[in-house]
Each structure stands twice: as structure tokens, then as C-alpha cells.
CSV table of C-alpha atoms and ligand atoms in Angstrom, one decimal:
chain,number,residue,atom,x,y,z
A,1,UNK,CA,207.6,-50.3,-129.1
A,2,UNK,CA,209.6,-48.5,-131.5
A,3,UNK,CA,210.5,-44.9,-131.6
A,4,UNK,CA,207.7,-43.8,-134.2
A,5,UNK,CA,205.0,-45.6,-132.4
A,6,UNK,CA,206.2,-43.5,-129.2
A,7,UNK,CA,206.3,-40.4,-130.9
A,8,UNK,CA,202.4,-40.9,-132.2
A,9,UNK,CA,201.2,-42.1,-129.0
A,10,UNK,CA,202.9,-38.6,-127.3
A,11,UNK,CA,201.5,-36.8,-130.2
A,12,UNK,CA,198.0,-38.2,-129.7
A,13,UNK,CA,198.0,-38.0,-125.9
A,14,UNK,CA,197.8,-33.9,-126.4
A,15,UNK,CA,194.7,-34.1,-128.2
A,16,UNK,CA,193.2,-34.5,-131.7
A,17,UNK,CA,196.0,-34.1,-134.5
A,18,UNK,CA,195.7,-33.9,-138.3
A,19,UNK,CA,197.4,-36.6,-140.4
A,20,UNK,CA,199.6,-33.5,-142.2
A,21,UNK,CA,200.7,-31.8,-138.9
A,22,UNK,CA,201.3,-35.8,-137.7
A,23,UNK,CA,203.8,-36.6,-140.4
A,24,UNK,CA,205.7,-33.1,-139.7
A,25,UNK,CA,206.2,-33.6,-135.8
A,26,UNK,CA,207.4,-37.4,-136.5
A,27,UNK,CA,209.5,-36.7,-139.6
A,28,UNK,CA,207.3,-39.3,-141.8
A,29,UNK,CA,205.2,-39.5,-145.0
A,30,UNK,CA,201.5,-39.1,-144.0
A,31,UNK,CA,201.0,-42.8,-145.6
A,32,UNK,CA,203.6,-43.8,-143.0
A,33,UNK,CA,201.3,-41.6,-140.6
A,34,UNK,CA,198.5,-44.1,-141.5
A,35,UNK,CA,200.1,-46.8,-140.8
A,36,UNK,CA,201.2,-46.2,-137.5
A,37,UNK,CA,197.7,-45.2,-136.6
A,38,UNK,CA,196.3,-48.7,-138.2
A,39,UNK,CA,199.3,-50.9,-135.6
A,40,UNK,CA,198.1,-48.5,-132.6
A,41,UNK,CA,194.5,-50.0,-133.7
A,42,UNK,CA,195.5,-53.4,-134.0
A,43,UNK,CA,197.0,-53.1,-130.7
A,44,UNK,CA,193.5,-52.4,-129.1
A,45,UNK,CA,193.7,-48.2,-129.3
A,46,UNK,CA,190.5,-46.6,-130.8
A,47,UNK,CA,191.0,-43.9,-133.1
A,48,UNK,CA,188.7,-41.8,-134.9
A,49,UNK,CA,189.5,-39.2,-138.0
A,50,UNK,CA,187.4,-36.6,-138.3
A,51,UNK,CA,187.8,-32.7,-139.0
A,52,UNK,CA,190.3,-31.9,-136.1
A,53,UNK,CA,192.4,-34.7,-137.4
A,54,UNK,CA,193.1,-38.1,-135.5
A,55,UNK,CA,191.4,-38.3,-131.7
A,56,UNK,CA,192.2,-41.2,-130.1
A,57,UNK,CA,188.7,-42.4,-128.2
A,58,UNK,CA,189.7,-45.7,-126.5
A,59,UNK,CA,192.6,-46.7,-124.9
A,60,UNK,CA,193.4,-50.9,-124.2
A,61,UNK,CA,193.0,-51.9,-120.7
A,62,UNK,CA,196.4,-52.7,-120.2
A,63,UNK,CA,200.0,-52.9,-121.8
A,64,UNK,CA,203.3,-51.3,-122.5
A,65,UNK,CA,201.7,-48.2,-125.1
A,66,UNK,CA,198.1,-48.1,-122.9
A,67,UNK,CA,200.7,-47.6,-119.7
A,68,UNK,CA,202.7,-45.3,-122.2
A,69,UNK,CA,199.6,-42.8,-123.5
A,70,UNK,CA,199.2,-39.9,-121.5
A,71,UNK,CA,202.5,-41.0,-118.9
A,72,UNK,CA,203.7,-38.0,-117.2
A,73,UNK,CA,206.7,-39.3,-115.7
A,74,UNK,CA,210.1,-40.0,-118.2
A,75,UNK,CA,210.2,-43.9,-118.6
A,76,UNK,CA,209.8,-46.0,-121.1
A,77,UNK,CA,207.3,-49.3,-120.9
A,78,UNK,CA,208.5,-52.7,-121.5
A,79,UNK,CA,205.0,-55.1,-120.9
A,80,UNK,CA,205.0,-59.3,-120.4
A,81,UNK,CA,201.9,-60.6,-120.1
A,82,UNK,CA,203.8,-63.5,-117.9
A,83,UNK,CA,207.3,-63.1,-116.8
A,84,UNK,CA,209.7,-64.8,-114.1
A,85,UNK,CA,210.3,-61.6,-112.5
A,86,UNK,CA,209.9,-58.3,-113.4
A,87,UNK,CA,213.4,-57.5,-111.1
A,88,UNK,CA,215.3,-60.2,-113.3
A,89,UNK,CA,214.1,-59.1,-116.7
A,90,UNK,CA,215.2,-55.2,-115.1
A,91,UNK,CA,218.7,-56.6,-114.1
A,92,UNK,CA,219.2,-57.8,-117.8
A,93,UNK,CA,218.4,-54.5,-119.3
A,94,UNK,CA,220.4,-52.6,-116.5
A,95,UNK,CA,223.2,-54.9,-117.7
A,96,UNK,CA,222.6,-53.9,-121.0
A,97,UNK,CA,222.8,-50.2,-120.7
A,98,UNK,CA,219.1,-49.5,-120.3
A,99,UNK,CA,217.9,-46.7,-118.1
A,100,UNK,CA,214.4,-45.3,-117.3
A,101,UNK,CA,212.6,-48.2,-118.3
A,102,UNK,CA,209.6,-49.7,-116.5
A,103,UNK,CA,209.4,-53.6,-116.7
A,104,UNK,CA,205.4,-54.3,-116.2
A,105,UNK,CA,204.2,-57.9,-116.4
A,106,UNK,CA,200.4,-59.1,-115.7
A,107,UNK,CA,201.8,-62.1,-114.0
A,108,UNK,CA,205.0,-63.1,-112.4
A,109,UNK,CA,206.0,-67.2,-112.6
A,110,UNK,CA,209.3,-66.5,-110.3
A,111,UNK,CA,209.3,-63.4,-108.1
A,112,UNK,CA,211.1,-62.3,-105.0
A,113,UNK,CA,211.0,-60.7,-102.0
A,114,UNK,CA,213.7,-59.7,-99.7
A,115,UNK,CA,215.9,-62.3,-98.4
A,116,UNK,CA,214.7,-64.5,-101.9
A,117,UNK,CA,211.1,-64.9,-100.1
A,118,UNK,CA,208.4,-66.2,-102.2
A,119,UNK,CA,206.6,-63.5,-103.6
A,120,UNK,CA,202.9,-64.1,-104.9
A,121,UNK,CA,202.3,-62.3,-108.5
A,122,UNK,CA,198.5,-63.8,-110.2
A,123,UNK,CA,197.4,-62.2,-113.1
A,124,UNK,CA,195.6,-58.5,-112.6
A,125,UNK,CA,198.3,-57.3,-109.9
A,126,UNK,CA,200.5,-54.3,-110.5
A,127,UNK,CA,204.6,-56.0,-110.7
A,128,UNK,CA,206.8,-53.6,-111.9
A,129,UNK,CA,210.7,-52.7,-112.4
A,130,UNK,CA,212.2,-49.3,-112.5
A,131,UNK,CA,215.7,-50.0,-114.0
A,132,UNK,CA,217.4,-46.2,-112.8
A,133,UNK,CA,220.7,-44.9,-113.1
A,134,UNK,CA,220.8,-42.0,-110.3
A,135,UNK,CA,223.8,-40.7,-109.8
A,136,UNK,CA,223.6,-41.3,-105.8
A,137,UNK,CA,226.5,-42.8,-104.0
A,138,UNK,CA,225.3,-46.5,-103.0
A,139,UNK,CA,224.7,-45.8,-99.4
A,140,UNK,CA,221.6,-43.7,-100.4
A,141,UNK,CA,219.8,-46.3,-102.8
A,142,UNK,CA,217.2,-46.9,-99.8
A,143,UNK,CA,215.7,-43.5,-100.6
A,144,UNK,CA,214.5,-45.2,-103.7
A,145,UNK,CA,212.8,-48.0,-101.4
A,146,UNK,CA,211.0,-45.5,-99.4
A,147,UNK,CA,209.8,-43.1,-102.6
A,148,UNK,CA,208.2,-46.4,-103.8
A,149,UNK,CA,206.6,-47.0,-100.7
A,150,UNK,CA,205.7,-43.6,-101.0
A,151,UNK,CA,204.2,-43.9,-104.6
A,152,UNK,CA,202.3,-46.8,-103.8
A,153,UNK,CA,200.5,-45.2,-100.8
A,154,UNK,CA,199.3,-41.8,-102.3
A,155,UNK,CA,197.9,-44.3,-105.9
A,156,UNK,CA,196.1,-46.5,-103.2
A,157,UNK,CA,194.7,-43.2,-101.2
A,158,UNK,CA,193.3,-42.3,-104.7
A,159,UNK,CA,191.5,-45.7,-104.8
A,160,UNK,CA,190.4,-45.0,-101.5
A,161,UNK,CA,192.4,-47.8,-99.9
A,162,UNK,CA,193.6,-46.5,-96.2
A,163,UNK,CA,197.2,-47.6,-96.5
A,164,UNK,CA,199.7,-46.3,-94.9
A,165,UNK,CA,203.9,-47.4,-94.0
A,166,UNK,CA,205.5,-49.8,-92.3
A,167,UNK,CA,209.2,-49.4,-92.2
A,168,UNK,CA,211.3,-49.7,-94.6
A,169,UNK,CA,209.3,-51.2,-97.8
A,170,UNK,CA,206.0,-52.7,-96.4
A,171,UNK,CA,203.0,-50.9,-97.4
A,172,UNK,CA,199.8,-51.7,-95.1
A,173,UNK,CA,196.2,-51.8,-94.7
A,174,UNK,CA,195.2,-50.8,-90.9
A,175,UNK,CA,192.7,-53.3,-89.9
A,176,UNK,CA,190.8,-53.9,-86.6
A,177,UNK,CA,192.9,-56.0,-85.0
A,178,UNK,CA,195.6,-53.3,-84.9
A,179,UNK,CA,198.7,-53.9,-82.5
A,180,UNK,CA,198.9,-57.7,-82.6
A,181,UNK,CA,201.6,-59.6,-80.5
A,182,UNK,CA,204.8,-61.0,-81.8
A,183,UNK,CA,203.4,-64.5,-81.9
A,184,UNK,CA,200.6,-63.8,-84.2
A,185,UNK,CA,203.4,-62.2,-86.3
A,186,UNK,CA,206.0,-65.1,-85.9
A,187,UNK,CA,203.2,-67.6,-87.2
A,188,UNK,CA,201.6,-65.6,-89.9
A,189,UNK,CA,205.5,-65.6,-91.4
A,190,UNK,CA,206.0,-69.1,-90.8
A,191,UNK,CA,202.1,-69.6,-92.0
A,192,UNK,CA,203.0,-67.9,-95.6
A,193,UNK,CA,206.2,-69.6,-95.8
A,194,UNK,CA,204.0,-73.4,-95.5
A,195,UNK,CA,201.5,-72.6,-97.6
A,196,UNK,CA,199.1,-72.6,-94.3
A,197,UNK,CA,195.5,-71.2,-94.1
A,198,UNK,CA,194.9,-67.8,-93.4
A,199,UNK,CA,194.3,-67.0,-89.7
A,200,UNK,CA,192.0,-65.3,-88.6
A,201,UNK,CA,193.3,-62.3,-87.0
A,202,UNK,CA,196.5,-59.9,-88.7
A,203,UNK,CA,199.3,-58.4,-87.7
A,204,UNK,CA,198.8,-54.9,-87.1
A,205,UNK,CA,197.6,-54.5,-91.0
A,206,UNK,CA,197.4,-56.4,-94.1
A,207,UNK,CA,200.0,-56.0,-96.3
A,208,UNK,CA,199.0,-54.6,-99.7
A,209,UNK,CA,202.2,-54.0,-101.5
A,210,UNK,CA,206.0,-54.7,-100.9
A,211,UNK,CA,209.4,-53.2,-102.8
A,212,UNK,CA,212.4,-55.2,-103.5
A,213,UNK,CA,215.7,-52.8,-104.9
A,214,UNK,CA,219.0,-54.2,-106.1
A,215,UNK,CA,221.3,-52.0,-107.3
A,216,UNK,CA,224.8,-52.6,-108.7
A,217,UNK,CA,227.9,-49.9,-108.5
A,218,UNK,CA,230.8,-48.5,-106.5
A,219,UNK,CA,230.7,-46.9,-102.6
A,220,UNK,CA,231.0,-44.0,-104.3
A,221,UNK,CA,228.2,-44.4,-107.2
A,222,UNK,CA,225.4,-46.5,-108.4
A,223,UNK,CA,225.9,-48.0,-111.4
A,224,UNK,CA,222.2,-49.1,-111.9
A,225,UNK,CA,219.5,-49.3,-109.7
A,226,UNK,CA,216.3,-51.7,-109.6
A,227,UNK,CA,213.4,-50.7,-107.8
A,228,UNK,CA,210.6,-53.7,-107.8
A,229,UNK,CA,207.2,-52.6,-106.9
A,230,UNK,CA,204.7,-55.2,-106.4
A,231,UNK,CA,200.8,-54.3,-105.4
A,232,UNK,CA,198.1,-56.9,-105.2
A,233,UNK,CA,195.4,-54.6,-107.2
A,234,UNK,CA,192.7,-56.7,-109.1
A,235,UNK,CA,193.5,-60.2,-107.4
A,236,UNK,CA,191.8,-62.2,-104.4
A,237,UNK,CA,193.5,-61.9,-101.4
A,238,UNK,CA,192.7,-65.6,-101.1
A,239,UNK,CA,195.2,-66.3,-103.6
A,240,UNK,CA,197.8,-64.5,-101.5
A,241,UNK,CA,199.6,-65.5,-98.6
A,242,UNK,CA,198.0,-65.3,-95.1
A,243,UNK,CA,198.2,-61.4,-93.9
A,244,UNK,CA,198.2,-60.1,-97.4
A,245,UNK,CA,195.3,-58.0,-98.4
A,246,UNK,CA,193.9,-56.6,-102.0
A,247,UNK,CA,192.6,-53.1,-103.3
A,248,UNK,CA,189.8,-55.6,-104.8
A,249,UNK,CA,189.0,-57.1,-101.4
A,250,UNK,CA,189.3,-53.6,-99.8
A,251,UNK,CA,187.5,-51.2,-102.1
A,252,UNK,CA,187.0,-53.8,-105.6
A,253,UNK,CA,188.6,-53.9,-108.7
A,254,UNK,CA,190.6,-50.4,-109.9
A,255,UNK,CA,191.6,-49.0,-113.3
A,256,UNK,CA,194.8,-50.8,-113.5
A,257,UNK,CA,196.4,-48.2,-116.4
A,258,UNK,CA,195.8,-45.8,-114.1
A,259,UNK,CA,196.9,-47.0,-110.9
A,260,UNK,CA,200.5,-47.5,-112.4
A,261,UNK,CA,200.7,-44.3,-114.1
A,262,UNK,CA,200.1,-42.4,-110.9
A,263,UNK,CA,202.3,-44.5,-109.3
A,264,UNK,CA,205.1,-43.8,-111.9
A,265,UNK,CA,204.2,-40.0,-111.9
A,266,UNK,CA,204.5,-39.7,-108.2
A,267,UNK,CA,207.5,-41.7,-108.1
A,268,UNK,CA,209.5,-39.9,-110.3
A,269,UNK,CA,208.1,-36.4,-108.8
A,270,UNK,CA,209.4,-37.6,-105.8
A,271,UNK,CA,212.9,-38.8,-106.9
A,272,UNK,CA,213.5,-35.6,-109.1
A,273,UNK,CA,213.5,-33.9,-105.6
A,274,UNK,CA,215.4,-36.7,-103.0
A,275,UNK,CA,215.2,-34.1,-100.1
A,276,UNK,CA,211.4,-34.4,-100.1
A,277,UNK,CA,211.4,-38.3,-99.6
A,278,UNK,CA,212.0,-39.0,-96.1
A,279,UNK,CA,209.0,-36.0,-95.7
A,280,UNK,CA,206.9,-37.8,-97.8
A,281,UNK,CA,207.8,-41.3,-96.1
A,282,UNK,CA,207.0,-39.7,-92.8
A,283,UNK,CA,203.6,-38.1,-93.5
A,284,UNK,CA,202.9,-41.6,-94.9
A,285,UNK,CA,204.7,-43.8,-92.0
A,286,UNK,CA,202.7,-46.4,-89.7
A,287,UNK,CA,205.6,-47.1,-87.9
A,288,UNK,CA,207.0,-43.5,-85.9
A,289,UNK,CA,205.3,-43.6,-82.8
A,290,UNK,CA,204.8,-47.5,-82.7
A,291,UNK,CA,206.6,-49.6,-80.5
A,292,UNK,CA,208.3,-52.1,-82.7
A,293,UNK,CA,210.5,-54.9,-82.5
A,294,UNK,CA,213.5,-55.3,-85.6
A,295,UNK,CA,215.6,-58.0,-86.1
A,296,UNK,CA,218.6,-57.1,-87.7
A,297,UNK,CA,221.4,-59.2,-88.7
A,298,UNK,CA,223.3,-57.7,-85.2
A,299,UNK,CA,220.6,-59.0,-82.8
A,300,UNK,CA,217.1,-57.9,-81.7
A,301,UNK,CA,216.6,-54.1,-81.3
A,302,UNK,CA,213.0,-53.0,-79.5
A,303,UNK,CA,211.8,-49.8,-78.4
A,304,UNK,CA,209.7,-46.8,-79.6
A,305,UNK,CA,210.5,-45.9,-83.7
A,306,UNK,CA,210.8,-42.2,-83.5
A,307,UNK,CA,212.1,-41.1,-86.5
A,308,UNK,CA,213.8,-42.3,-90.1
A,309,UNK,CA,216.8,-40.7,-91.0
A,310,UNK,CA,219.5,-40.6,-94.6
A,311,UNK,CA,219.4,-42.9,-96.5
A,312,UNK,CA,216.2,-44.5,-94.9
A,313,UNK,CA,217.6,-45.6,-91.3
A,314,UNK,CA,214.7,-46.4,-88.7
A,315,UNK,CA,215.8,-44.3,-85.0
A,316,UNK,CA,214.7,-46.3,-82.2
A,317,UNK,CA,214.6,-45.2,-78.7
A,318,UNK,CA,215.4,-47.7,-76.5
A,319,UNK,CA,216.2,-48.8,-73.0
A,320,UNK,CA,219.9,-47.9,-73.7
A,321,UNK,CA,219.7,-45.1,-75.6
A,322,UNK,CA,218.8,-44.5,-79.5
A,323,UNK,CA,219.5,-47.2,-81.9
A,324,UNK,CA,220.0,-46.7,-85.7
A,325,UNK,CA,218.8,-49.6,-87.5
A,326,UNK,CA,220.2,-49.7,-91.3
A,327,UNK,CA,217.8,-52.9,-91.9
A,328,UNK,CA,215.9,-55.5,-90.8
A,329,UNK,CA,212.3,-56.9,-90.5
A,330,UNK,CA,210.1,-54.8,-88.5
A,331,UNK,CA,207.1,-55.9,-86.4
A,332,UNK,CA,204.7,-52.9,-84.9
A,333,UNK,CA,204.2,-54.1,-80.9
A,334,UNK,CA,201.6,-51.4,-79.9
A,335,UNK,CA,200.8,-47.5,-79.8
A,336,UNK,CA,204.0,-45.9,-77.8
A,337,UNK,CA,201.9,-43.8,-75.8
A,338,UNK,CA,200.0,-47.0,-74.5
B,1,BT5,C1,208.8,-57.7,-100.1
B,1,BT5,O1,209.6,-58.7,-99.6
B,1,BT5,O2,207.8,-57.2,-99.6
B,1,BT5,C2,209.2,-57.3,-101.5
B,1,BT5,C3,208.3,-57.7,-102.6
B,1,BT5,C4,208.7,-57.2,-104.0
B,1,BT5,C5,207.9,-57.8,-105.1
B,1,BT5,C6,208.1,-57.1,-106.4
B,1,BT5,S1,206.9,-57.6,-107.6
B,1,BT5,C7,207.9,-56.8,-108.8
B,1,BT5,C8,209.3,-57.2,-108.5
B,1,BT5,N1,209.7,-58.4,-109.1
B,1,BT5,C9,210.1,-59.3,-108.1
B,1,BT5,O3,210.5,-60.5,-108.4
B,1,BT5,N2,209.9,-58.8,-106.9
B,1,BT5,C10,209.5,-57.4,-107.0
B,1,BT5,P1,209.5,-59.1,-98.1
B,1,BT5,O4,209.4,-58.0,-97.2
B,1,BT5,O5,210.6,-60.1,-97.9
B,1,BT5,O6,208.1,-59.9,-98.0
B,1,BT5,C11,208.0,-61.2,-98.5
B,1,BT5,C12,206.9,-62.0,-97.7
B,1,BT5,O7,205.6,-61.4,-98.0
B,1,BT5,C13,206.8,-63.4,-98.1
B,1,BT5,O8,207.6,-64.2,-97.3
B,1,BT5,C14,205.3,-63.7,-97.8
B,1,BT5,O9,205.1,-64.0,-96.4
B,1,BT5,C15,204.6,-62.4,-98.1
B,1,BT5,N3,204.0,-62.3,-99.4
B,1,BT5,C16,204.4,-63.0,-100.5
B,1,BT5,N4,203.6,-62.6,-101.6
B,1,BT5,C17,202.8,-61.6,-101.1
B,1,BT5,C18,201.8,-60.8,-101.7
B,1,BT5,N5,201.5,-60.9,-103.0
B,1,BT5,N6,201.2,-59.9,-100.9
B,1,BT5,C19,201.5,-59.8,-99.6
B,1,BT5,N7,202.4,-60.5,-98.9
B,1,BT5,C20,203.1,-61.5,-99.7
């Protein structure tokens, strides 16, 4: 989307504007005006002209200037209707220069999770790419994890879905079967990496949404961040792997525009501030309180999860004492006061 077209659609989001007053705020002719407003149409936008000047009275159901009308966060909106990954395509701008862009695709061919996992994108999910350039020393880049996770949770409260964290970049649906043992865990993983069919019982929660961030820089400084959000909205959880769930299967389909632009606006509320995430994370956490089990790349570390610390460490207090756990994959054993 060009500069112009960006300007218009800002211009239009504040309400109805006449084509003279148009031309002025975007430094065009008002024929120029006019044909701006006829590409906005052609790209699905409804707008009407009448007294007040240009109103726009329909807004397409998805896409890079339907994500960008009304935005109240500072990014601009790159859209694919089918992409390899959002994260790769965000790694190519970020090594082009580009900063506060959003990479949004409807569907994902080739995406990731941690570790390279497979990472399941059909069509009417939210995958998106915040290519950032904070100026954070590397060691804190996991505070952008956790604001995601936090993001994601307060957009899915608004659609009514009960999710809630699981350390560091899981975001969960509580379900009934609440607490379940390490095996059910260990063969759900080794269930979604076969392809096998979905059990019958879950681990603790479904899993709604997931973050992947690279980042490239110095110890001292981040040279560019990626931040990968991925939320099964509008999709079957029967398309996902085992233990995954859906705001469609939880509550039905959701306003997809919408979902991302509160996501995006809380996101970037939350990283204009960085010593509010680890409150937000917390108010939002599954895991303090839990008994949990991480396996980090130094061995197994088990005990109750009673706090997360700068830059998004999990404190764990176990048989021998308190354990700070920079990373790993975290399974919720039970309720610590059991
Ligand atoms: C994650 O990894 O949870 C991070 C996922 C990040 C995905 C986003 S989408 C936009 C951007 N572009 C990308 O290419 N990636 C990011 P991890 O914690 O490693 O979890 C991966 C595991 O979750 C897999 O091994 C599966 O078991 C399971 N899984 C795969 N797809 C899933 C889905 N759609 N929903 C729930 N679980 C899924």
C-alpha cells in the first residue's frame, strides 16, 4: 500500500471527510482524491459521498488496509493471502531495513514453531510477524514473547475465550481434564509430531495460540526483532494437531479484522511501557502456582513455578532450593497446594 492510500485510509478512519479538505491533508488534486477513493473501492471498502463529504460505510473482511483502517497501534500492514511463513517473509524485511511492520497471511504453507516444530496455519487463522527494532539489549528480547502472550489473551478474553498462560509463549484454553500427568503430555507431543489422532483427554488445556521470536543483534543491542504470533481463530480444531483448540470450536467464528487489531493495540500498549509486561504476564499466567516439570537443555528441573522474573525467567522452587529457568518446555503437573 502506498503512502497516499495510507494517508486516506487514516483520513477516513476519523470520520466523514470532504473531497476539498481530502486533497489538502494528503497534498493532492481533488481528481487524485477521487481516485484513491475508487482503488479503496476496488479493494472491497464501501464509500459513500454525500454532504459531509466521503464516509466510508463498509470495511473488507480481511487484508493489509481493512487491518490498517481504524489501527491504533504504529505498524504498518503487509497481507499474503498464502505465505511460507509469516516469520520468514519478517526476517527478509528486518534484513532490509524495515521496522514496525506487521506480516499477516490468511494461510501459512511452511511455518514454525520453536525448536523448527511443525506449526499448523489453514486458512481463517490469525499468523502474524511483528518485524521491531527496540532498542533492548538482546538478553531482554523474551519480554516481547511474553507481551505477545499477553496480547493474545486479553483479544481472546474479548471473544469470550477463557485463555489464560502457560510459560513462556503457550497460550491455553483450561479444559476439564485440568492437571494431566506427564504421559498424556509426552504422547500428545509425540501424537502431533506423527500425525496421530486426537486423544481423548488434554493436557492441562488446549492450546490456542503459540509465539515464535527471532531476533538478530549484539549482547549489547538488538538489531531487529521478530515476534510470530500464531492463533487458531476461524479454523477447525480438527485440522490441528491433537491438544490444539480453536476460538471457533470454543465460542465460533470471530471478527477476524478485529481480533488482530486489538491484538496489535494491546501489544504495542504493552511494549511502549516494558515495566508493565511481566505484570501483565502474571495476572494472565496458568503456570505460578502449578507444579510443573521443564526440560531445559541442562537437565530436568521440577518443583512449584512461583514467579517469572527479567527478561521472562520461570523461578522454580524446588527440592534444592530455587531454580531459574531461562528456557525450556514446560508441562503443568498439578495445583501446588494439592
Ligand atoms: C510455538 O512453538 O508454539 C510457536 C508457534 C508460532 C507460530 C507463528 S504463526 C506466525 C509465525 N510464523 C511462523 O512460521 N511461526 C509463527 P512450540 O511451542 O514449539 O509448539 C509447536 C508444537 O505445537 C508442535 O510441535 C505441535 O505439537 C503443536 N502445534 C502445531 N501447530 C499447532 C496449532 N496450530 N495449534 C496448536 N498447536 C499446534
Amino acid at each position: 500500500m502506498n503512502e497516499t492510500r495510507r494517508a486516506l485510509l487514516r483520513a477516513l478512519a476519523d470520520g466523514p471527510t470532504t473531497g476539498p479538505a481530502l486533497a489538502d491533508r494528503l497534498g493532492i488534486s481533488r481528481a487524485a482524491v477521487w481516485k484513491q477513493v475508487e482503488a479503496l473501492r476496488d479493494e472491497g471498502f464501501g464509500v459513500e459521498s454525500g454532504d459531509d463529504g466521503y464516509r466510508v460505510t463498509d470495511v473488507p473482511a480481511y487484508g493489509a488496509a481493512a487491518v490498517e483502517f481504524g489501527l491504533d497501534a504504529p505498524y504498518e500492514v503487509e497481507y499474503h493471502d498464502s505465505v511460507g511463513s509469516t516469520n520468514d517473509r519478517g526476517r527478509e524485511l528486518a534484513a532490509d531495513g524495515a521496522s514496525d511492520v506487521v506480516v499477516v497471511a490468511d494461510e501459512q504453507t511452511g511455518s514454525r514453531g520453536r525448536l523448527r516444530r511443525e506449526w499448523s496455519a489453514p486458512s481463517g487463522g490469525v499468523w502474524a510477524s511483528l518485524v521491531l527494532r527496540p532498542e533492548i539489549p538482546a538478553a531482554h528480547a523474551p519480554l516481547y514473547t511474553l507481551a505477545a502472550a499477553v496480547a493474545v489473551v486479553r483479544a481472546a478474553r474479548e471473544s469470550g475465550v477463557d485463555a489464560s498462560i502457560k510459560w513462556p509463549n503457550d497460550v491455553l484454553v483450561s479444559g476439564a481434564n485440568e492437571g494431566q500427568s506427564t504421559e498424556v503430555d509426552e504422547l500428545l507431543v509425540s501424537e502431533a509430531n506423527e500425525g496421530g489422532a486426537r486423544p481423548a483427554t488434554d493436557r492441562g488445556g488446549r492450546k490456542l495460540a503459540g509465539v515464535l521470536t527471532e531476533m538478530e543483534g549484539e549482547a549489547d543491542r538488538v538489531s531487529w526483532l521478530v515476534v510470530g504470533i500464531g492463533v487458531n481463530l476461524n479454523v477447525d480444531a480438527a485440522e490441528l494437531p491433537p491438544g490444539a483448540t480453536s476460538v471457533r470450536d470454543e465460542v465460533g467464528d470471530v471478527d477476524r479484522r478485529v481480533f488482530v487489531q486489538r491484538l496489535l493495540e494491546t501489544f504495542a500498549a504493552v511494549t511502549e511501557e516494558p515495566e508493565t509486561i511481566l505484570s501483565a504476564w502474571r495476572e494472565h499466567a496458568a503456570t505460578l502456582g502449578q507444579y510443573v516439570r521443564v526440560e531445559t537443555q541442562n537437565g530436568v528441573v521440577e518443583g512449584e513455578a512461583v514467579d517469572v522474573r527479567v527478561p521472562g525467567a520461570l523461578v522454580v522452587r524446588t527440592d534444592d532450593g530455587e531454580r531459574v529457568v531461562h528456557a525450556g518446555d514446560c508441562e503443568h503437573l498439578r495445583p501446588a497446594t494439592e
